[in-house]
Structure formats: C-alpha cells, structure tokens
Amino acid sequence: MKNKKWTTYLAGVMIGLMLFNIHIFLMSTRLSDQIAFFDKETKQIKNSNVELETKLYGASSLEKAASAAAQLNFTKKAGLYQLDDIGVAMK
Amino acid sequence: MSKIRLIFLGFCLCFAFIIVKLFVIQVLHQGIGIYNDYNQSQRIDPERGKIFDRNGQPLVTNQATYLVYVEPKKTKDKHRVIEVLHDALQLDEASIEARIDDTKDWVSIRSGVTTDQKKMIQAKKVEGIGFEERATRYYPEASLAAQLIGFVGKDRRGEDVGYFGIEGFYEKDLTGLPGRVSMVRDPAGHPVLVGNYEKFDSNNGSNLTLTIDRSIQEMAKRKLVTGMEQFQAAHGCVLIANPQTMEMLAMTCLPDYDPAKYYEFDETFFSNQAISSLFEPGSIFKPLIVAAALEEKKIKPDEEFKEGGPIKVGEYEIRTWNNKYSDKLSVTQVLEHSSNVGMVKIGQKLGNENIYKYIQKYGFGEDTGIDLQGESTGYSRPKDQWHTIDYATATFGQGLVVTPIQILRAFASVINGGKLLQPYVVKEIESSGAKREQSPHEVRQVLSERTSRLLREMLVSTVEHGEYRYAKPEGYAIGGKTGTAQIAVQGSYDPSKTIASFIGFAPADNPQFIALVMFKEPKTAIYGSETAAPLFFEIAKELLYYYNIPPTQ
C-alpha cells in the first residue's frame, strides 16, 4: 500500500517535470523566433535609416541644388553683383 | 510475446537507430560541417567612417548596395530571369545569358545595385535571383573633391581598402574593427538559446571632419572648370588655405574622376596633382628670394638696382620676360615688373650659400607632411650639383622643381609673419563619441614679422602697379604675384608650353586666405597674368563676400 503511494507520487513528479520541460522548450522556441524576428526587424530599420540618410544627404547637396538651379534657369542670371559706386545709398 | 518484451524490443530498435545515426554523423561524415551547421559564427562588419566638411556637411557617407546573383539550378524560367534583370539593371540580354551557366550553383550578375533596383526585381517574384548586401561609399557631392578624398577599392583578399587622398591616409581610422557573433542555430537558421553564445561588437570607423569648406570647394572647382574651358589648359589646380594655420579650405585639380565609378578611369586620374605634380614655379618664386635677401639684410627695402639690359651669367644671357628694360628698379619694382635681371642682381647680393639655405628653409625637397596619401617630396639637388647659372635661374624660379602645396606653404610663410606651417586637411577625428582635434603645427620660423610685413606691402604694390591691370574687387588690399614658367622638353624650354600661375592673398594687413591658381599648358593665352590671375581675382571676390570682409580702401 505504502509502495503504491510512493509510485503514484513519483509518477506525478515525473509527469510534472516533463510538462515543465516541454514548457521551457516551447518558451525557448518562441524566444528564438522572437530573436530571429527582431534580428530581421533591426536589420530592416538600419537599412531604411541608411536609405533615408542617403536620400537626405543627396537632397541637401550642392550638386542637387546646382542641378535644380540649372533646371530652373537660375544660374546664369543670379551671379554676384557688386555695388562699386554706393554714393547715392550712403546719402 | 508478452507486452513487456514488445516494449523492450521497441526501445532496442530506437537505441540501435540512434547509435547508427551517431556513427554516420560522427565517423562517416566526420568534419563535414556538422559543427558549423549548428554553431554558426558570423562576422559583424564595422561601418566605415564618414567624412564631413568643416561645417558638418557630408562629403562621403555609406549606402547599402547589393550584389545580384542567379542560382541557375533553382531557376525555372531562364528567359524570364534574363528579361527581369535586363529591365531592372539595363544590362545587355546576351551578356546576362552568357553569364548564367546552367552547370553552376551560383553566378554573380552585377554589384552596386541600388535599393530601388532591388525592389524592382523583387516585385517580379522570379525564382533563382538572389541579393547579397554590401556597404559602399556614397558621395552626395559627386566628384567635388575626388582627388582630395580618394576612393575605396578592394585589396587582394577582396576586403575594402582606401586608396589615395584621405581614404588612403586615414585608412586605419576609417576602417574600424570587425566584430563576431557565434551561436547555435536550428536547421532553419533560428538562434537556439542553449549552448555557446559569444558576441564581440564591431567598432565602427572614425568620422572625419575636414578643414575643407564645401561651399569654397564648390566655388573653386566651378571657377576652375570655366578657366580650363576658356584657356584650353591640359591641367589646372586651385588651392585655397588659411595662411595663419595652413588649414586647407579647398583643393581641386582637373581633370578628375568620379569616385563612385573609379574603375572606369585610368589610374593617371587618381593622383592629386596639388600634392604630387612637380613643376618649375617661375616668377611666383621671386618674393621668396626677395624676402630672404631682406631677412639677411643683404638688401634694403628702398634700394635700387640698375636693370639696363640683359645680364650675363657665365656663358648664359638672362633677359626679362618681354625683353624690355628700365634704367633703375627699386626692390618693389623688381617684383612689379617681374624683372629676371633685377632678381639675378638681388640673388648675387644674397649669395649662393644663402639661396641654397633658404630653399631648404622654405621646405623644398621635403614633404610638407600634409595628411593625404600620395604626396611627392619634390626634388632639391645636392649642393655639389649646383652651378653658378643654377643659383641665378633659381632667383626667378627656373631650374628647380616644386609641388603646388610646397610653393603655397612657402608663400604663406612669407605673408603670415614668417612661420612655415604644416598644411592639413583633417580638423577633427571622432571615434565612439570621443573627439580628437588636429591643431596647426609650426615647422620652423623662416622670416621675421618685419620682413613678412614688408613683403605683404610689396606684393600689394605688385598687384596695384604691375604690368597688367586686373579686375580686382574694389576697396580691398590684395597682394599677389604672377608666374609663367616655361616647360622643359628634352633639355630645352618650349616657349609655347607654359605653366601659368598666380598666388595671392587678402586682406593684405591680416590675410584670411591665400590661393594658388595654376594652369598647365594653357593654349588661348600663355601668361599667368592673362589666365591664372583673372581667375584668382574672381575667386578672391567670392571669398571676400563669403567671409563678409569689409573693404578698407
């Protein structure tokens, strides 16, 4: 009678440990998936950051400004103008 | 058979299967990627340092580009693959077809593919096309400072490495250190949270802030392009620096190249002419000799010299550039008229020993130490190879060779109070938040403050009363000197081939910038006064406005 009680108790512990083990395994699998997911996300965000940075630098470059100015026909007419004789303005 | 025996047999079969499988893995397939399949180690590439101008504007950054490859054994429709790649990459269909070898597992198609092109290909959802990400350099200002910056190419192992200019000189700072991560992964490539996990973060390369001003560089290059077209010169350079510190503000030479497509250019385009080309300086050398003679008190500022006619030195006869002669010339007038005869007489008073000594003191024949890869030291003959005629011609800048950066540095010492400084292009190096500033470095004191002041006044007078009337900005005291050196071809000078140059500075009482403009072999006009000088004054006008320097006259 006492032996049977011990066997039932041991079997219960074993089943409990097995369930706990399965739970841990599933948790780690889920965490692995999450790591893989965040790895991918981080890489994508980094890439889109680089892409946006490149676009921003390109848009704010003098090269872009010069090309836009040429398209709008600004360059030839908007040269530096020096006031050599400012007599009227000084009065 | 009892149930217990059946279960026992089942266990035995299972164990036998496991033992056989382990034998296959550990003995038969020993070492064939068993460990590596699970315990994967990956290199973490560091980001190469970025390069900014002195105002924090980007000159070189990084961008993600892709290598497009095809896996022929996985492609179902080869013609569709060719069609998609042709549309997205504008590659010839025949050349794509020739590349796709059906017997191979993997063939590369093109590197440097942009994200937009990648998205265009991916949208077609064709099997067998893959992408490998690679970081490449991005130049927002295109070739604005190509020879100054250099480019990033590959070494023999296929690793990125900087060549020429800043990329070459600061290679170790810009590269950074790669990191590594090793962990156990399942067959799908997902990390498994058991076993070894080691991660060493990469150290990104240092960011560099240059002394170069993007706006001044752009202006200088724009003016140089116009000058090159106008004078049909073979080469041209514009160097602008702060003479008080020798921080380079702009450095551009033409012809240059596109650093993003460096592989399409011949290697002769890569070297920076401003630091590597050797030339005879001609008359821009004269103020250096005059300054030396004044410093050594061999001549007085108000002393007069008889010009009269050509002067004989040994068997040679030295003439003025236009073969016209005045009766008497003051020291200032020797510079104003750029008199070779006057210079020979000043040189005779200075003495051969001193001429040689000052050529060394001005730093000719040694590198300037500028932080750019590819600097030439120039050439200074040993003293025992100097003859009387060499000392005579050296006084007006013929018979010796210098680099543009050497003559700019020496000239700066004449006008900045006599200090010979080391030129530099990198102002600040920033690594992981820590900043390291580069400061001006004085090599030696060449002249006194008094001599320097006298020369500034003489050079202002040279611009005001020289042989040529320049369209200079009104109200500003600008000093400078023209130079026209003939080019030696097979032992004699070809009068039609010249190096036309001008070095000038402003404002004269406290120079904020010094600029050297030079053209090699200009065709429509051959003199420095007709080519380099007008371009210098156009540049000076823009710089005076840019720095908001008020007129003083």
XYZ file of C-alpha atoms in Angstrom:
644
model
C 0.000 0.000 0.000
C 2.823 2.345 1.001
C 4.818 1.366 -2.154
C 1.890 2.122 -4.444
C 1.520 5.539 -2.830
C 5.220 6.288 -3.459
C 4.961 5.089 -7.092
C 1.970 7.361 -7.735
C 3.803 10.254 -6.114
C 6.973 9.629 -8.205
C 4.980 9.295 -11.425
C 3.255 12.615 -10.631
C 6.614 14.343 -10.086
C 7.986 12.840 -13.330
C 4.959 13.965 -15.320
C 5.215 17.422 -13.734
C 8.901 17.694 -14.628
C 8.181 16.523 -18.153
C 5.463 19.135 -18.580
C 7.766 21.794 -17.154
C 10.495 20.684 -19.570
C 8.110 20.873 -22.500
C 7.024 24.330 -21.351
C 10.656 25.530 -21.165
C 11.363 24.062 -24.583
C 8.331 25.808 -26.107
C 9.312 29.066 -24.403
C 12.836 28.882 -25.789
C 11.490 28.104 -29.252
C 9.209 31.113 -29.027
C 12.120 33.276 -27.803
C 14.276 32.014 -30.669
C 11.563 33.032 -33.099
C 11.378 36.413 -31.443
C 15.149 36.851 -31.645
C 15.063 35.948 -35.326
C 12.166 38.363 -35.842
C 13.886 41.259 -34.050
C 17.163 40.474 -35.843
C 15.357 40.888 -39.134
C 13.478 43.991 -37.975
C 16.655 45.662 -36.680
C 18.382 44.997 -39.974
C 15.433 46.375 -41.932
C 15.258 49.519 -39.784
C 19.006 50.004 -40.120
C 18.763 49.629 -43.871
C 15.862 52.029 -44.177
C 17.767 54.506 -41.948
C 20.759 54.299 -44.263
C 18.453 54.675 -47.243
C 16.744 57.758 -45.759
C 20.080 59.228 -44.714
C 21.387 58.776 -48.251
C 18.287 60.448 -49.682
C 18.566 63.317 -47.183
C 22.261 63.887 -47.922
C 21.571 63.698 -51.634
C 18.704 66.191 -51.391
C 20.735 68.692 -49.338
C 23.849 68.508 -51.517
C 25.190 71.402 -53.553
C 25.207 69.046 -56.510
C 21.423 68.681 -56.246
C 20.958 72.418 -55.680
C 23.099 73.215 -58.738
C 21.178 70.789 -60.894
C 17.816 72.150 -59.680
C 19.041 75.719 -60.238
C 20.139 74.835 -63.760
C 16.728 73.302 -64.488
C 15.013 76.439 -63.225
C 17.402 78.599 -65.250
C 18.685 80.412 -62.146
C 22.427 80.138 -62.580
C 23.196 82.494 -65.447
C 21.144 85.401 -64.181
C 21.902 85.229 -60.489
C 25.621 85.983 -60.428
C 27.242 88.116 -57.735
C 26.568 91.809 -58.090
C 28.987 94.263 -56.537
C 27.977 97.813 -55.664
C 31.074 99.709 -56.823
C 29.532 103.163 -56.513
C 27.369 103.417 -53.434
C 27.317 107.238 -53.248
C 23.519 107.513 -53.506
C 22.894 104.805 -50.957
C 25.221 106.469 -48.458
C 23.273 109.732 -48.621
C 5.371 -12.431 -26.935
C 4.477 -10.532 -23.830
C 3.777 -6.802 -23.904
C 6.926 -6.093 -21.870
C 9.108 -7.838 -24.424
C 7.489 -5.893 -27.255
C 8.210 -2.605 -25.478
C 11.772 -3.761 -24.787
C 12.245 -4.593 -28.488
C 10.881 -1.166 -29.459
C 13.403 0.536 -27.150
C 16.224 -1.589 -28.562
C 15.308 -0.598 -32.142
C 15.182 3.063 -31.154
C 18.602 2.881 -29.496
C 20.007 0.987 -32.492
C 18.721 3.731 -34.808
C 20.288 6.451 -32.632
C 23.624 4.584 -32.494
C 23.690 4.096 -36.269
C 22.795 7.744 -36.856
C 25.540 8.920 -34.470
C 28.022 6.618 -36.227
C 27.087 8.125 -39.574
C 27.381 11.700 -38.255
C 30.500 11.319 -36.131
C 32.513 8.728 -38.058
C 31.419 8.565 -41.674
C 30.705 12.293 -42.147
C 33.286 13.463 -39.656
C 34.143 17.155 -40.010
C 31.793 17.878 -42.908
C 30.156 20.973 -41.464
C 28.498 19.088 -38.628
C 29.630 21.559 -36.014
C 29.346 24.555 -38.313
C 25.792 23.664 -39.336
C 24.611 24.328 -35.826
C 27.207 26.526 -34.189
C 27.298 29.407 -36.635
C 29.806 32.226 -36.423
C 29.145 35.442 -38.255
C 31.359 38.449 -38.874
C 29.856 41.813 -37.922
C 31.209 44.326 -40.426
C 32.035 47.740 -38.976
C 30.639 50.815 -40.656
C 33.367 52.772 -42.456
C 33.811 56.268 -41.039
C 32.049 59.170 -42.730
C 33.763 62.303 -43.982
C 32.277 65.760 -43.398
C 33.351 69.246 -44.408
C 34.292 71.852 -41.768
C 30.621 72.832 -41.326
C 29.423 69.269 -40.822
C 28.106 68.820 -44.350
C 28.619 65.261 -45.636
C 31.173 64.627 -48.363
C 31.337 60.833 -48.074
C 28.857 58.529 -46.321
C 27.828 54.896 -46.722
C 24.933 53.308 -48.543
C 23.575 49.802 -48.859
C 24.005 48.343 -52.309
C 23.511 44.770 -53.466
C 25.253 42.129 -55.455
C 22.662 40.444 -57.664
C 23.274 36.766 -58.277
C 21.471 33.932 -60.011
C 21.252 30.312 -58.911
C 20.848 28.552 -62.278
C 19.822 25.219 -60.759
C 16.931 26.859 -58.923
C 15.650 28.875 -61.883
C 12.534 27.559 -63.528
C 12.234 30.068 -66.348
C 15.643 31.267 -67.546
C 14.221 33.651 -70.145
C 12.063 35.365 -67.539
C 15.136 35.826 -65.293
C 17.053 37.419 -68.175
C 14.116 39.671 -69.042
C 13.674 40.896 -65.441
C 17.409 41.570 -64.970
C 17.612 43.341 -68.315
C 14.686 45.641 -67.425
C 15.917 46.485 -63.928
C 19.661 46.734 -64.499
C 19.774 47.887 -68.115
C 22.186 45.068 -68.915
C 22.516 43.540 -72.340
C 20.383 40.374 -72.570
C 23.114 38.451 -74.401
C 25.678 39.195 -71.710
C 23.267 38.084 -68.945
C 22.565 34.867 -70.820
C 26.277 34.245 -71.284
C 26.843 34.639 -67.555
C 24.126 32.191 -66.481
C 25.962 28.869 -66.704
C 23.467 26.071 -66.007
C 26.176 23.797 -64.616
C 26.988 26.204 -61.776
C 25.174 26.681 -58.479
C 25.796 30.419 -58.234
C 26.769 33.168 -60.669
C 27.123 36.864 -59.924
C 25.413 39.283 -62.269
C 26.184 42.783 -61.042
C 27.376 44.586 -57.922
C 26.442 48.109 -56.818
C 22.721 47.562 -57.404
C 20.604 50.173 -55.617
C 17.733 49.500 -53.231
C 15.227 50.753 -55.824
C 16.579 48.356 -58.442
C 16.457 45.545 -55.890
C 12.812 46.313 -55.093
C 12.004 46.390 -58.811
C 13.477 42.904 -59.275
C 11.835 41.516 -56.117
C 8.429 42.787 -57.250
C 8.591 40.427 -60.249
C 8.846 37.418 -57.872
C 11.114 35.346 -60.088
C 12.738 32.259 -58.604
C 16.518 31.884 -58.707
C 17.517 35.529 -58.277
C 19.196 36.482 -55.005
C 20.813 39.522 -53.373
C 23.856 39.940 -51.173
C 24.041 43.170 -49.208
C 27.212 45.228 -49.365
C 28.027 48.652 -47.937
C 29.518 51.041 -50.465
C 30.603 54.662 -50.361
C 28.120 57.365 -51.250
C 29.279 60.779 -52.467
C 26.470 63.359 -52.121
C 28.670 65.931 -53.864
C 29.745 63.527 -56.607
C 33.291 64.343 -57.749
C 33.535 67.681 -55.926
C 36.648 66.613 -54.011
C 37.505 63.339 -55.758
C 41.307 63.575 -55.772
C 41.376 65.048 -52.287
C 39.243 62.289 -50.774
C 40.383 59.278 -52.825
C 38.184 56.198 -53.121
C 37.504 52.795 -51.563
C 38.504 49.806 -53.658
C 39.395 46.186 -52.930
C 42.627 44.547 -51.888
C 43.800 41.087 -52.969
C 41.602 39.376 -50.357
C 38.543 41.258 -51.592
C 38.425 43.471 -48.481
C 37.567 47.166 -48.726
C 40.595 49.436 -48.606
C 41.046 53.170 -49.125
C 43.276 54.425 -51.894
C 44.735 57.907 -52.354
C 43.915 61.119 -50.529
C 42.100 60.988 -47.208
C 40.727 57.462 -47.733
C 44.284 56.209 -48.145
C 45.973 58.288 -45.430
C 43.314 57.651 -42.762
C 42.619 54.051 -43.789
C 43.188 52.666 -40.267
C 40.940 55.279 -38.624
C 38.165 54.948 -41.201
C 38.052 51.145 -41.359
C 37.181 50.283 -37.761
C 37.372 46.778 -36.312
C 35.042 43.908 -37.272
C 33.064 42.091 -34.579
C 31.935 38.453 -34.385
C 28.921 36.604 -33.069
C 28.785 32.840 -32.663
C 25.679 30.938 -31.526
C 23.842 27.661 -32.014
C 21.164 27.806 -34.674
C 18.492 25.321 -35.721
C 18.287 23.966 -39.283
C 16.026 26.899 -40.228
C 18.740 29.320 -39.119
C 16.914 30.491 -35.988
C 19.050 31.000 -32.879
C 18.693 28.346 -30.177
C 19.049 29.512 -26.594
C 21.326 26.712 -25.494
C 24.997 26.056 -25.990
C 27.663 28.614 -26.813
C 26.801 32.234 -27.348
C 29.597 34.765 -27.844
C 29.325 38.261 -29.193
C 32.079 40.809 -29.785
C 30.659 44.086 -31.059
C 32.319 45.758 -34.018
C 33.982 49.148 -33.636
C 32.805 51.457 -36.368
C 35.388 53.567 -38.172
C 36.107 57.119 -37.017
C 34.263 60.007 -38.624
C 36.472 62.745 -40.044
C 35.693 66.451 -40.144
C 37.783 68.239 -42.727
C 39.174 71.754 -42.840
C 37.723 71.906 -46.358
C 34.689 74.153 -46.768
C 32.189 72.567 -49.138
C 30.986 75.932 -50.469
C 34.513 77.190 -51.159
C 35.477 73.882 -52.736
C 32.418 74.025 -54.995
C 33.111 77.621 -55.970
C 36.808 76.915 -56.652
C 36.008 73.915 -58.803
C 33.294 75.760 -60.716
C 35.714 78.606 -61.473
C 38.458 76.168 -62.444
C 36.163 74.333 -64.855
C 35.345 77.677 -66.535
C 39.051 78.602 -66.654
C 40.059 75.249 -68.128
C 37.471 75.628 -70.881
C 38.407 79.248 -71.546
C 42.174 78.708 -71.696
C 42.069 75.137 -73.022
C 44.643 74.005 -70.480
C 45.828 70.411 -70.097
C 45.700 70.548 -66.292
C 44.606 73.070 -63.712
C 44.629 73.417 -59.938
C 43.190 75.753 -57.325
C 44.429 75.535 -53.728
C 42.999 77.776 -51.028
C 44.248 77.829 -47.434
C 44.186 79.897 -44.285
C 47.787 81.234 -44.241
C 47.762 81.701 -40.453
C 47.158 77.983 -39.789
C 47.614 76.267 -43.178
C 44.187 74.668 -42.856
C 43.245 73.790 -46.418
C 39.909 75.355 -47.367
C 39.742 73.993 -50.898
C 41.887 71.820 -53.106
C 40.796 70.914 -56.590
C 42.590 69.851 -59.729
C 41.310 68.966 -63.176
C 40.873 66.645 -64.919
C 39.497 64.462 -62.141
C 37.267 61.396 -61.894
C 34.022 60.080 -60.415
C 34.960 58.271 -57.165
C 31.767 56.175 -57.304
C 32.927 54.784 -60.675
C 36.673 54.928 -60.168
C 37.066 51.618 -62.011
C 36.022 53.296 -65.256
C 39.014 55.666 -65.129
C 42.671 55.306 -65.923
C 44.907 55.407 -62.833
C 46.571 58.623 -64.032
C 43.396 60.435 -62.914
C 43.704 59.246 -59.309
C 46.796 61.107 -58.129
C 46.195 64.514 -56.623
C 48.181 66.958 -58.774
C 48.131 69.517 -55.968
C 50.467 67.399 -53.861
C 52.172 65.150 -56.389
C 52.901 67.059 -59.605
C 56.272 68.715 -59.964
C 56.704 71.962 -61.836
C 59.101 74.863 -62.180
C 57.415 77.669 -60.238
C 58.674 80.613 -62.297
C 58.075 84.150 -61.043
C 55.856 83.194 -58.084
C 59.183 82.128 -56.543
C 60.630 85.666 -56.695
C 59.041 87.006 -53.467
C 60.674 84.140 -51.537
C 64.155 85.229 -52.655
C 63.390 88.912 -52.044
C 62.187 88.022 -48.533
C 65.358 86.004 -47.902
C 67.562 88.921 -49.044
C 65.680 91.345 -46.790
C 65.810 88.927 -43.859
C 69.566 88.506 -44.238
C 69.866 92.315 -44.572
C 71.699 91.906 -47.876
C 69.375 94.440 -49.487
C 67.347 97.360 -48.159
C 63.639 97.817 -48.901
C 64.294 101.152 -50.652
C 67.420 100.021 -52.505
C 67.561 100.480 -56.267
C 69.055 98.191 -58.878
C 70.267 99.068 -62.357
C 68.471 96.911 -64.874
C 69.721 98.403 -68.161
C 69.673 95.275 -70.299
C 70.261 91.541 -70.267
C 72.700 90.212 -67.702
C 75.416 87.670 -68.449
C 75.951 84.771 -66.059
C 78.836 82.673 -67.313
C 78.090 81.815 -70.905
C 74.351 82.452 -70.489
C 72.457 85.694 -71.040
C 69.411 86.324 -68.877
C 66.657 88.591 -70.193
C 63.371 89.945 -68.899
C 60.167 88.168 -69.958
C 59.301 90.919 -72.533
C 62.899 91.913 -73.337
C 62.184 95.473 -72.176
C 64.436 97.128 -69.620
C 64.203 100.080 -67.255
C 67.121 102.129 -66.143
C 66.658 101.638 -62.430
C 64.291 99.489 -60.390
C 63.507 99.527 -56.699
C 63.056 96.169 -54.917
C 59.281 96.613 -55.130
C 59.534 97.453 -58.827
C 61.586 94.309 -59.450
C 58.522 92.402 -58.271
C 56.046 94.706 -60.028
C 57.802 94.268 -63.387
C 58.781 90.696 -62.586
C 62.323 91.516 -63.654
C 64.571 88.479 -64.068
C 67.604 90.741 -64.339
C 66.669 92.509 -61.104
C 66.211 89.158 -59.388
C 69.623 87.898 -60.517
C 71.157 91.047 -59.001
C 69.241 90.537 -55.736
C 70.386 86.902 -55.798
C 74.005 87.979 -56.263
C 73.702 90.203 -53.191
C 72.055 87.398 -51.202
C 74.826 84.985 -52.147
C 74.759 81.375 -53.338
C 75.071 79.943 -49.824
C 72.002 81.835 -48.648
C 69.977 80.995 -51.771
C 70.582 77.316 -51.100
C 69.962 77.739 -47.369
C 66.598 79.437 -47.887
C 65.437 76.891 -50.468
C 65.915 74.327 -47.711
C 64.341 76.572 -45.047
C 61.220 77.097 -47.165
C 60.856 73.306 -47.177
C 61.567 72.488 -50.831
C 62.862 68.978 -51.315
C 60.997 67.657 -48.258
C 57.366 66.663 -47.968
C 55.071 69.163 -46.322
C 53.559 66.451 -44.107
C 50.028 67.126 -45.352
C 47.700 64.333 -44.229
C 46.997 63.000 -47.707
C 48.273 59.853 -49.354
C 50.442 60.314 -52.422
C 52.461 63.419 -51.588
C 55.657 63.916 -53.567
C 58.705 65.336 -51.802
C 59.743 67.322 -54.838
C 63.402 67.410 -55.690
C 66.249 69.501 -54.403
C 69.609 68.823 -55.982
C 72.556 68.161 -53.670
C 74.624 71.288 -53.126
C 77.624 69.990 -55.065
C 75.479 69.777 -58.205
C 74.612 73.473 -58.169
C 76.423 75.667 -60.706
C 76.562 79.456 -60.905
C 73.799 79.554 -63.521
C 71.557 77.407 -61.292
C 71.757 79.962 -58.465
C 70.972 82.722 -60.969
C 67.927 80.998 -62.510
C 66.661 79.864 -59.094
C 66.129 83.534 -58.153
C 63.310 83.723 -60.722
C 62.013 80.204 -60.141
C 63.520 78.270 -63.040
C 65.798 75.247 -62.768
C 64.163 73.841 -59.626
C 61.001 71.822 -59.184
C 58.335 72.090 -56.512
C 54.844 70.788 -55.860
C 51.863 73.186 -55.697
C 51.397 72.511 -51.971
C 55.098 73.234 -51.293
C 55.015 76.616 -53.024
C 51.712 77.502 -51.329
C 53.153 76.685 -47.899
C 56.385 78.603 -48.569
C 54.465 81.627 -49.874
C 52.185 81.507 -46.829
C 55.262 81.732 -44.588
C 56.258 84.933 -46.390
C 52.961 86.658 -45.576
C 51.934 85.150 -42.217
C 54.739 86.527 -40.084
C 57.426 84.131 -41.252
C 56.078 80.821 -39.872
C 56.483 77.716 -42.030
C 53.454 75.585 -41.125
C 52.411 72.041 -41.869
C 49.332 72.046 -44.112
C 46.455 69.789 -43.094
C 43.003 68.753 -44.257
C 41.517 66.850 -41.302
C 40.334 69.084 -38.480
C 38.761 66.541 -36.156
C 38.613 62.771 -35.734
C 35.566 61.445 -33.897
C 35.521 57.896 -32.614
C 32.779 56.486 -30.332
C 31.857 59.955 -29.123
C 35.455 60.951 -28.311
C 36.785 63.803 -30.408
C 40.421 64.454 -31.267
C 41.230 67.850 -32.755
C 44.171 68.483 -35.062
C 45.862 71.799 -34.424
C 48.250 73.896 -36.545
C 51.848 72.744 -36.411
C 54.693 75.204 -36.868
C 57.675 73.571 -38.567
C 60.097 76.478 -38.204
C 60.355 80.255 -38.219
C 61.767 81.262 -41.596
C 61.386 85.046 -41.603
C 60.805 87.819 -39.101
C 57.489 89.629 -38.676
C 59.121 92.784 -40.115
C 60.241 91.056 -43.335
C 56.822 89.484 -43.677
C 55.106 92.881 -43.333
C 57.445 94.412 -45.930
C 56.705 91.631 -48.390
C 52.935 91.987 -47.894
C 53.231 95.676 -48.790
C 55.435 94.921 -51.810
C 53.040 92.265 -53.060
C 50.051 94.610 -52.717
C 52.006 97.119 -54.788
C 52.769 94.359 -57.316
C 49.043 93.845 -57.832
C 48.296 97.599 -57.902
C 51.165 98.696 -60.159
C 52.126 95.544 -62.020
C 52.365 95.100 -65.792
C 48.715 94.122 -66.023
C 45.524 95.781 -64.763
C 43.361 93.239 -63.016
C 39.620 93.336 -62.454
C 40.139 93.120 -58.718
C 37.423 93.765 -56.122
C 37.263 97.472 -55.355
C 38.283 98.703 -51.936
C 40.363 95.709 -50.903
C 44.116 95.469 -50.452
C 45.073 92.263 -52.221
C 48.630 91.039 -52.647
C 49.957 88.530 -55.116
C 52.402 87.518 -57.802
C 52.057 86.034 -61.243
C 54.224 83.275 -62.619
C 54.828 81.963 -66.111
C 57.309 79.109 -66.245
C 58.337 77.519 -69.487
C 58.181 73.747 -69.607
C 61.423 71.909 -70.297
C 61.061 69.470 -73.181
C 64.066 67.223 -73.914
C 66.589 69.517 -72.274
C 65.371 72.854 -73.647
C 62.446 75.151 -72.917
C 59.469 75.225 -75.275
C 58.246 78.867 -75.298
C 54.720 77.851 -76.353
C 54.241 75.462 -73.419
C 53.995 77.164 -70.062
C 52.754 76.731 -66.547
C 50.791 79.873 -65.804
C 50.177 80.622 -62.152
C 49.159 83.212 -59.593
C 49.464 83.225 -55.818
C 47.528 85.867 -53.961
C 46.162 86.686 -50.529
C 43.685 89.031 -48.865
C 43.124 91.158 -46.899
C 46.746 92.278 -47.064
C 47.104 93.565 -43.475
C 45.793 90.346 -41.927
C 45.472 87.643 -44.601
C 42.446 85.369 -44.166
C 43.104 83.301 -47.247
C 45.880 82.509 -49.665
C 45.128 80.935 -53.020
C 47.220 79.385 -55.748
C 45.743 79.134 -59.227
C 47.706 77.332 -61.906
C 47.190 76.112 -65.444
C 49.468 73.712 -67.241
C 49.857 74.343 -70.952
C 47.090 76.886 -71.483
C 46.559 77.421 -75.215
C 44.476 80.554 -75.735
C 46.861 82.650 -73.579
C 50.147 81.511 -72.090
C 50.911 84.034 -69.335
C 49.908 83.817 -65.689
C 48.748 87.432 -65.813
C 46.220 86.595 -68.554
C 44.969 83.270 -67.240
C 45.575 82.403 -63.578
C 45.460 85.986 -62.245
C 41.951 86.874 -63.524
C 40.647 83.592 -62.154
C 42.292 84.320 -58.795
C 40.543 87.697 -58.573
C 37.178 86.121 -59.373
C 37.791 83.617 -56.580
C 39.019 86.361 -54.224
C 35.863 88.402 -54.870
C 33.644 85.492 -53.878
C 35.775 84.681 -50.815
C 35.676 88.285 -49.567
C 31.884 88.201 -49.744
C 31.709 84.713 -48.262
C 33.810 85.731 -45.243
C 31.991 89.054 -45.017
C 35.266 91.002 -45.062
C 34.598 94.737 -45.393
C 36.579 96.910 -47.864
C 39.300 99.035 -46.278
C 40.284 101.418 -49.036
